C-alpha cells in the first residue's frame, strides 16, 4: 500500500525553464508529441486560490495555493484536485496565454478528491474530453501536462495500479502511479495518447514502484473514471446525496507494523475525544486493524457520519479505550457562502 504527503504547495502552475519536460519541438519546429495530445494541451489551465487565514485548512495547506486544472466543457467548468480549492474565497484560472478568469467553486467530493470550479466567463478554450482510465495498465505510456503547453509536458509510464491510503482519511482502490516524477503535480492532467483526460494529479510519492521495490519518486493520479459516477450530481448540487462517511480527524501513519496518530484536526472528533499525536491505534469496535486501508474500510462500514465508534489505543505503553462520535468532514470546513 502506498502512502504519500499532500503536496498542494508544490503543485505550482508556474513552469520554470530549468524544469524541462519532453523536448516538445524537433528541429524545424516540429512537435515531438502526438497531434491529439498537442491539440488537447490548451485545456490545461493554472488555478490560483486564496484562503482566509482563519480557515482550518489554511494551517496545513496554506492560505495561498497554486496548481492546475483542466477545462472540461464549453461553459468554463474546470476539474482540479480538491485540496487546491478547499475553503477558498477567491479563485483565479489562468490559461496558457496568460489570460485570467475569476472562478467559483461548483463542488468538492471528499471521497475521490476531485474539485470542480467554473469561470465567471467561459474561456475561449476547447475542452478536454474524458477518457477511460481503466485502460491504463502497468507500463502504459501517457503524458503529464501543466499549464504552459508543450514545454510543461512530460512523457510518463504507469508504474502501478493499486490501492492508495492517504493519512488524512482518504482511500483510492485503483490509483494510478506514474514515473518519472512531475515536479508541479497538483491538479495536473494525465493525458492519454488520444488526447483524452485520464487522471488528475494529487501527490508526489517516494515509492511509485510499489511495496517491496526500491524507492523511486513518482506521482499519484486520481483516475478520471472515479469521477464519472458522481459527476452529474456534483455539478448540479455541489455535493453528493449519499450519507457522508464517518470522519475522525486523525492523521494516521504506518510505522514498523503499527498505526500511529501523526496529527489531529483541531476541533475535530478525535481532538474532542482527547486523542494525542503519538498515540498508537490498535483496534476499532473490537476489530484489530491490519493497516491504514483496513482502518478506513472498517470506519466507513460502521455507519454514517455521527455514528459512535470505540477505539483501542496505546499511549506511553498503557492501553485504553475511547469512544468517539464521528463527524461530517464537509461540515468541519467552511466556504465563502457559509
Tab-separated table of C-alpha atoms in Angstrom:
chain	number	residue	atom	x	y	z
A	1	UNK	CA	0.000	0.000	0.000
A	2	UNK	CA	1.335	3.408	-0.930
A	3	UNK	CA	1.238	6.431	1.267
A	4	UNK	CA	2.215	9.963	0.446
A	5	UNK	CA	2.153	13.515	1.635
A	6	UNK	CA	-0.293	16.062	0.365
A	7	UNK	CA	1.695	18.286	-1.967
A	8	UNK	CA	-0.536	21.202	-2.861
A	9	UNK	CA	2.088	23.794	-2.058
A	10	UNK	CA	4.398	22.369	-4.700
A	11	UNK	CA	1.758	21.950	-7.388
A	12	UNK	CA	2.606	25.356	-8.783
A	13	UNK	CA	1.211	26.479	-12.082
A	14	UNK	CA	4.442	28.304	-12.911
A	15	UNK	CA	6.729	26.219	-15.115
A	16	UNK	CA	10.369	27.223	-14.765
A	17	UNK	CA	12.665	26.879	-17.705
A	18	UNK	CA	15.120	24.659	-15.839
A	19	UNK	CA	12.383	22.087	-15.154
A	20	UNK	CA	12.021	20.723	-18.670
A	21	UNK	CA	9.535	18.082	-19.654
A	22	UNK	CA	9.847	16.415	-23.037
A	23	UNK	CA	11.674	18.190	-25.810
A	24	UNK	CA	8.472	19.488	-27.317
A	25	UNK	CA	9.976	20.592	-30.624
A	26	UNK	CA	12.202	18.883	-33.129
A	27	UNK	CA	14.416	20.857	-35.493
A	28	UNK	CA	12.191	22.752	-37.890
A	29	UNK	CA	9.586	23.438	-35.184
A	30	UNK	CA	8.005	20.005	-35.485
A	31	UNK	CA	6.408	18.698	-32.299
A	32	UNK	CA	7.578	15.533	-30.578
A	33	UNK	CA	4.105	14.981	-29.157
A	34	UNK	CA	1.216	13.109	-30.765
A	35	UNK	CA	-1.046	15.575	-32.614
A	36	UNK	CA	-4.059	14.722	-30.440
A	37	UNK	CA	-2.056	15.472	-27.298
A	38	UNK	CA	-0.870	18.801	-28.715
A	39	UNK	CA	-4.465	19.668	-29.568
A	40	UNK	CA	-5.602	18.914	-26.006
A	41	UNK	CA	-2.930	20.872	-24.099
A	42	UNK	CA	-4.601	24.336	-24.154
A	43	UNK	CA	-7.344	22.883	-21.939
A	44	UNK	CA	-4.839	22.661	-19.058
A	45	UNK	CA	-5.018	25.875	-17.045
A	46	UNK	CA	-3.488	27.349	-13.946
A	47	UNK	CA	-5.503	27.578	-10.732
A	48	UNK	CA	-4.659	30.111	-8.027
A	49	UNK	CA	-6.641	30.317	-4.792
A	50	UNK	CA	-6.584	32.380	-1.632
A	51	UNK	CA	-7.923	31.075	1.660
A	52	UNK	CA	-8.716	33.199	4.724
A	53	UNK	CA	-6.122	32.757	7.451
A	54	UNK	CA	-8.798	31.709	9.936
A	55	UNK	CA	-9.968	28.760	7.839
A	56	UNK	CA	-8.890	25.406	9.222
A	57	UNK	CA	-7.164	24.135	6.090
A	58	UNK	CA	-5.007	27.269	5.927
A	59	UNK	CA	-2.957	25.857	8.796
A	60	UNK	CA	-1.964	22.722	6.878
A	61	UNK	CA	-2.335	23.602	3.193
A	62	UNK	CA	-1.526	27.298	3.261
A	63	UNK	CA	-3.582	30.421	2.654
A	64	UNK	CA	-2.417	30.760	-0.949
A	65	UNK	CA	-2.292	27.765	-3.296
A	66	UNK	CA	-1.329	27.240	-6.915
A	67	UNK	CA	-1.759	24.313	-9.216
A	68	UNK	CA	-3.531	23.274	-12.364
A	69	UNK	CA	-6.942	22.332	-13.661
A	70	UNK	CA	-8.498	21.078	-16.868
A	71	UNK	CA	-11.313	22.762	-18.792
A	72	UNK	CA	-13.933	20.087	-19.460
A	73	UNK	CA	-16.893	21.889	-21.030
A	74	UNK	CA	-17.747	24.947	-23.125
A	75	UNK	CA	-19.112	26.897	-20.153
A	76	UNK	CA	-15.875	27.186	-18.187
A	77	UNK	CA	-16.176	24.086	-15.997
A	78	UNK	CA	-12.755	23.046	-14.680
A	79	UNK	CA	-11.795	19.863	-12.838
A	80	UNK	CA	-8.883	20.040	-10.426
A	81	UNK	CA	-7.641	18.367	-7.279
A	82	UNK	CA	-9.808	19.335	-4.355
A	83	UNK	CA	-7.187	20.494	-1.856
A	84	UNK	CA	-6.375	23.451	-4.095
A	85	UNK	CA	-9.872	24.881	-3.655
A	86	UNK	CA	-10.721	23.733	-0.123
A	87	UNK	CA	-12.175	26.716	1.798
A	88	UNK	CA	-11.055	29.150	-0.920
A	89	UNK	CA	-12.696	32.568	-1.060
A	90	UNK	CA	-11.056	33.667	-4.323
A	91	UNK	CA	-10.163	31.519	-7.316
A	92	UNK	CA	-8.414	32.628	-10.496
A	93	UNK	CA	-7.983	30.456	-13.576
A	94	UNK	CA	-5.194	31.381	-15.998
A	95	UNK	CA	-4.837	29.923	-19.473
A	96	UNK	CA	-1.608	29.221	-21.350
A	97	UNK	CA	-1.788	32.679	-22.961
A	98	UNK	CA	-1.756	34.352	-19.565
A	99	UNK	CA	-5.408	35.412	-19.595
A	100	UNK	CA	-7.005	35.387	-16.139
A	101	UNK	CA	-10.586	34.375	-15.361
A	102	UNK	CA	-12.236	34.672	-11.935
A	103	UNK	CA	-13.912	31.430	-10.905
A	104	UNK	CA	-16.032	29.961	-8.147
A	105	UNK	CA	-16.464	26.550	-6.538
A	106	UNK	CA	-19.012	24.200	-8.102
A	107	UNK	CA	-18.430	21.119	-5.973
A	108	UNK	CA	-15.967	19.092	-3.951
A	109	UNK	CA	-16.024	15.321	-3.468
A	110	UNK	CA	-14.034	14.389	-0.368
A	111	UNK	CA	-14.178	10.684	-1.181
A	112	UNK	CA	-12.465	10.902	-4.567
A	113	UNK	CA	-10.555	14.126	-4.002
A	114	UNK	CA	-11.885	15.864	-7.114
A	115	UNK	CA	-12.871	19.516	-7.107
A	116	UNK	CA	-14.936	21.380	-9.706
A	117	UNK	CA	-14.835	25.118	-10.356
A	118	UNK	CA	-16.366	27.317	-13.046
A	119	UNK	CA	-15.051	30.533	-14.521
A	120	UNK	CA	-17.344	33.556	-14.456
A	121	UNK	CA	-16.828	33.970	-18.202
A	122	UNK	CA	-16.143	30.872	-20.338
A	123	UNK	CA	-12.559	30.976	-21.643
A	124	UNK	CA	-12.086	30.503	-25.399
A	125	UNK	CA	-10.612	27.051	-24.886
A	126	UNK	CA	-11.526	23.727	-26.420
A	127	UNK	CA	-12.430	21.386	-23.529
A	128	UNK	CA	-10.579	18.132	-22.926
A	129	UNK	CA	-12.754	15.035	-23.159
A	130	UNK	CA	-12.833	12.313	-20.524
A	131	UNK	CA	-11.015	9.125	-21.484
A	132	UNK	CA	-11.177	5.645	-19.991
A	133	UNK	CA	-8.639	5.444	-17.163
A	134	UNK	CA	-9.261	1.694	-16.800
A	135	UNK	CA	-7.282	1.227	-19.999
A	136	UNK	CA	-4.103	2.338	-18.236
A	137	UNK	CA	-2.169	-0.692	-17.071
A	138	UNK	CA	1.383	-1.335	-15.912
A	139	UNK	CA	3.906	0.237	-18.344
A	140	UNK	CA	1.233	2.118	-20.296
A	141	UNK	CA	2.515	5.408	-21.660
A	142	UNK	CA	0.822	8.764	-21.228
A	143	UNK	CA	1.649	12.453	-20.836
A	144	UNK	CA	1.508	14.672	-17.775
A	145	UNK	CA	0.690	18.281	-18.543
A	146	UNK	CA	0.560	21.501	-16.563
A	147	UNK	CA	-0.390	24.939	-17.795
A	148	UNK	CA	2.143	26.145	-20.339
A	149	UNK	CA	1.619	23.880	-23.326
A	150	UNK	CA	4.304	21.604	-24.714
A	151	UNK	CA	7.141	22.970	-22.584
A	152	UNK	CA	5.196	21.927	-19.477
A	153	UNK	CA	4.546	18.382	-20.679
A	154	UNK	CA	6.297	15.197	-19.602
A	155	UNK	CA	6.024	11.704	-21.070
A	156	UNK	CA	5.473	9.130	-18.320
A	157	UNK	CA	4.871	5.436	-17.794
A	158	UNK	CA	2.400	3.816	-15.457
A	159	UNK	CA	4.388	2.275	-12.592
A	160	UNK	CA	1.378	0.679	-10.962
A	161	UNK	CA	-2.366	0.497	-10.375
A	162	UNK	CA	-3.073	-0.254	-6.742
A	163	UNK	CA	-4.713	0.871	-3.543
A	164	UNK	CA	-3.601	4.150	-2.046
A	165	UNK	CA	-4.289	5.095	1.578
A	166	UNK	CA	-3.647	8.728	2.467
A	167	UNK	CA	-3.019	9.657	6.077
A	168	UNK	CA	-5.913	12.190	6.018
A	169	UNK	CA	-8.688	9.507	5.968
A	170	UNK	CA	-8.580	9.020	2.218
A	171	UNK	CA	-8.567	5.819	0.193
A	172	UNK	CA	-8.471	5.019	-3.519
A	173	UNK	CA	-8.822	1.417	-4.582
A	174	UNK	CA	-7.241	1.796	-8.022
A	175	UNK	CA	-4.902	4.783	-8.008
A	176	UNK	CA	-2.567	5.492	-10.920
A	177	UNK	CA	1.161	5.783	-10.175
A	178	UNK	CA	3.426	7.294	-12.826
A	179	UNK	CA	7.165	7.777	-13.329
A	180	UNK	CA	9.276	9.835	-13.661
A	181	UNK	CA	8.072	12.379	-11.125
A	182	UNK	CA	6.436	15.555	-12.402
A	183	UNK	CA	7.546	18.413	-10.138
A	184	UNK	CA	4.370	20.517	-10.404
A	185	UNK	CA	1.804	17.827	-9.811
A	186	UNK	CA	-1.165	19.485	-8.078
A	187	UNK	CA	-4.136	19.350	-10.446
A	188	UNK	CA	-2.013	18.454	-13.471
A	189	UNK	CA	-3.564	16.441	-16.290
A	190	UNK	CA	-2.742	12.840	-17.114
A	191	UNK	CA	-3.389	12.775	-20.841
A	192	UNK	CA	-3.767	9.673	-22.981
A	193	UNK	CA	-2.164	9.214	-26.381
A	194	UNK	CA	-5.552	10.087	-27.874
A	195	UNK	CA	-5.641	13.445	-26.080
A	196	UNK	CA	-8.270	12.486	-23.504
A	197	UNK	CA	-8.144	13.128	-19.763
A	198	UNK	CA	-7.261	10.008	-17.764
A	199	UNK	CA	-6.454	11.406	-14.334
A	200	UNK	CA	-5.789	14.457	-12.188
A	201	UNK	CA	-2.560	14.925	-10.233
A	202	UNK	CA	-2.713	14.556	-6.478
A	203	UNK	CA	0.646	13.722	-4.928
A	204	UNK	CA	4.364	13.232	-5.128
A	205	UNK	CA	5.196	9.763	-3.761
A	206	UNK	CA	8.572	8.219	-2.990
A	207	UNK	CA	7.538	4.612	-3.600
A	208	UNK	CA	5.905	4.842	-7.009
A	209	UNK	CA	7.065	1.339	-7.961
A	210	UNK	CA	5.133	-0.221	-5.112
A	211	UNK	CA	5.723	-2.153	-1.891
A	212	UNK	CA	8.952	-4.115	-1.784
A	213	UNK	CA	10.512	-2.219	-4.674
A	214	UNK	CA	13.358	0.244	-4.431
A	215	UNK	CA	12.316	3.786	-3.545
A	216	UNK	CA	11.641	5.683	-6.752
A	217	UNK	CA	9.829	9.040	-6.853
A	218	UNK	CA	6.738	9.435	-8.952
A	219	UNK	CA	3.227	10.812	-8.817
A	220	UNK	CA	-0.185	9.557	-7.841
A	221	UNK	CA	-3.097	10.404	-10.124
A	222	UNK	CA	-6.773	10.085	-9.284
A	223	UNK	CA	-8.380	8.117	-12.151
A	224	UNK	CA	-10.970	10.090	-14.100
A	225	UNK	CA	-13.268	7.059	-14.027
A	226	UNK	CA	-13.612	7.701	-10.300
A	227	UNK	CA	-15.323	10.996	-11.102
A	228	UNK	CA	-17.750	9.766	-13.744
A	229	UNK	CA	-20.385	8.123	-11.489
A	230	UNK	CA	-20.755	11.243	-9.331
A	231	UNK	CA	-20.071	13.909	-11.926
A	232	UNK	CA	-23.620	14.978	-12.797
A	233	UNK	CA	-24.733	15.205	-9.180
A	234	UNK	CA	-21.614	17.110	-8.195
A	235	UNK	CA	-22.212	19.650	-10.967
A	236	UNK	CA	-25.902	20.043	-10.144
A	237	UNK	CA	-25.792	20.218	-6.354
A	238	UNK	CA	-22.141	20.649	-5.356
A	239	UNK	CA	-22.236	17.610	-3.071
A	240	UNK	CA	-23.439	14.032	-3.091
A	241	UNK	CA	-26.776	12.861	-1.716
A	242	UNK	CA	-25.308	9.684	-0.228
A	243	UNK	CA	-24.817	9.826	3.562
A	244	UNK	CA	-21.403	11.295	4.416
A	245	UNK	CA	-18.790	8.908	5.698
A	246	UNK	CA	-17.886	8.994	9.385
A	247	UNK	CA	-14.809	11.119	9.974
A	248	UNK	CA	-12.462	11.230	12.961
A	249	UNK	CA	-9.978	13.954	12.096
A	250	UNK	CA	-6.975	11.659	12.544
A	251	UNK	CA	-3.780	11.725	10.505
A	252	UNK	CA	-2.735	8.077	10.636
A	253	UNK	CA	0.658	6.746	9.554
A	254	UNK	CA	2.110	3.241	9.484
A	255	UNK	CA	5.495	2.548	11.059
A	256	UNK	CA	7.024	-0.806	11.901
A	257	UNK	CA	3.671	-2.537	11.555
A	258	UNK	CA	1.834	-0.153	13.872
A	259	UNK	CA	-0.648	2.658	13.229
A	260	UNK	CA	0.414	5.929	14.820
A	261	UNK	CA	-1.518	9.152	15.208
A	262	UNK	CA	0.674	11.537	13.250
A	263	UNK	CA	-1.588	14.519	13.766
A	264	UNK	CA	-5.083	15.587	14.720
A	265	UNK	CA	-7.500	18.060	13.147
A	266	UNK	CA	-8.014	20.771	15.720
A	267	UNK	CA	-11.580	20.778	16.957
A	268	UNK	CA	-12.398	17.528	15.171
A	269	UNK	CA	-13.921	14.397	16.729
A	270	UNK	CA	-10.594	12.814	17.730
A	271	UNK	CA	-9.389	16.085	19.237
A	272	UNK	CA	-12.569	16.428	21.291
A	273	UNK	CA	-12.142	12.831	22.479
A	274	UNK	CA	-8.698	13.623	23.875
A	275	UNK	CA	-6.506	11.673	21.453
A	276	UNK	CA	-2.960	12.911	21.021
A	277	UNK	CA	-0.180	12.805	18.482
A	278	UNK	CA	1.951	9.720	19.072
A	279	UNK	CA	-0.919	7.534	20.259
A	280	UNK	CA	-0.963	4.041	18.752
A	281	UNK	CA	-4.198	2.819	17.191
A	282	UNK	CA	-4.803	-0.888	17.756
A	283	UNK	CA	-8.472	-1.731	17.130
A	284	UNK	CA	-11.804	-0.273	16.068
A	285	UNK	CA	-15.019	-1.610	17.610
A	286	UNK	CA	-13.048	-4.612	18.853
A	287	UNK	CA	-11.524	-5.473	15.474
A	288	UNK	CA	-7.719	-5.472	15.335
A	289	UNK	CA	-6.515	-3.287	12.469
A	290	UNK	CA	-4.113	-4.579	9.817
A	291	UNK	CA	-3.108	-1.322	8.138
A	292	UNK	CA	-4.349	2.169	7.305
A	293	UNK	CA	-6.573	0.957	4.484
A	294	UNK	CA	-8.179	-1.639	6.756
A	295	UNK	CA	-8.781	1.074	9.365
A	296	UNK	CA	-10.636	3.294	6.883
A	297	UNK	CA	-12.753	0.473	5.480
A	298	UNK	CA	-13.866	-0.593	8.953
A	299	UNK	CA	-14.505	3.012	9.994
A	300	UNK	CA	-16.661	3.757	6.954
A	301	UNK	CA	-18.551	0.492	7.393
A	302	UNK	CA	-19.501	1.468	10.951
A	303	UNK	CA	-22.337	3.732	9.830
A	304	UNK	CA	-22.845	7.281	8.531
A	305	UNK	CA	-21.265	10.404	9.965
A	306	UNK	CA	-22.422	10.821	13.563
A	307	UNK	CA	-22.008	7.146	14.387
A	308	UNK	CA	-20.192	6.287	17.608
A	309	UNK	CA	-17.063	4.110	17.425
A	310	UNK	CA	-14.788	2.642	20.069
A	311	UNK	CA	-11.036	2.841	19.534
A	312	UNK	CA	-8.466	0.809	21.436
A	313	UNK	CA	-5.365	2.922	21.811
A	314	UNK	CA	-1.954	2.798	23.423
A	315	UNK	CA	-0.150	5.746	24.989
A	316	UNK	CA	3.138	5.502	26.890
A	317	UNK	CA	2.791	1.690	26.959
A	318	UNK	CA	-0.668	1.932	28.561
A	319	UNK	CA	-3.671	0.575	26.652
A	320	UNK	CA	-7.035	2.317	26.897
A	321	UNK	CA	-10.322	2.575	25.044
A	322	UNK	CA	-12.033	5.759	23.947
A	323	UNK	CA	-15.493	6.289	22.478
A	324	UNK	CA	-15.686	8.852	19.693
A	325	UNK	CA	-18.720	10.311	17.973
A	326	UNK	CA	-17.673	10.666	14.355
A	327	UNK	CA	-18.323	13.798	12.349
A	328	UNK	CA	-19.004	15.020	8.825
A	329	UNK	CA	-15.791	16.346	7.292
A	330	UNK	CA	-17.676	18.665	4.928
A	331	UNK	CA	-19.214	20.495	7.912
A	332	UNK	CA	-15.798	20.908	9.512
A	333	UNK	CA	-14.612	23.154	6.685
A	334	UNK	CA	-16.203	26.441	5.651
A	335	UNK	CA	-16.648	28.072	2.271
A	336	UNK	CA	-17.320	31.615	1.154
A	337	UNK	CA	-21.080	31.098	1.083
A	338	UNK	CA	-21.241	29.512	4.580
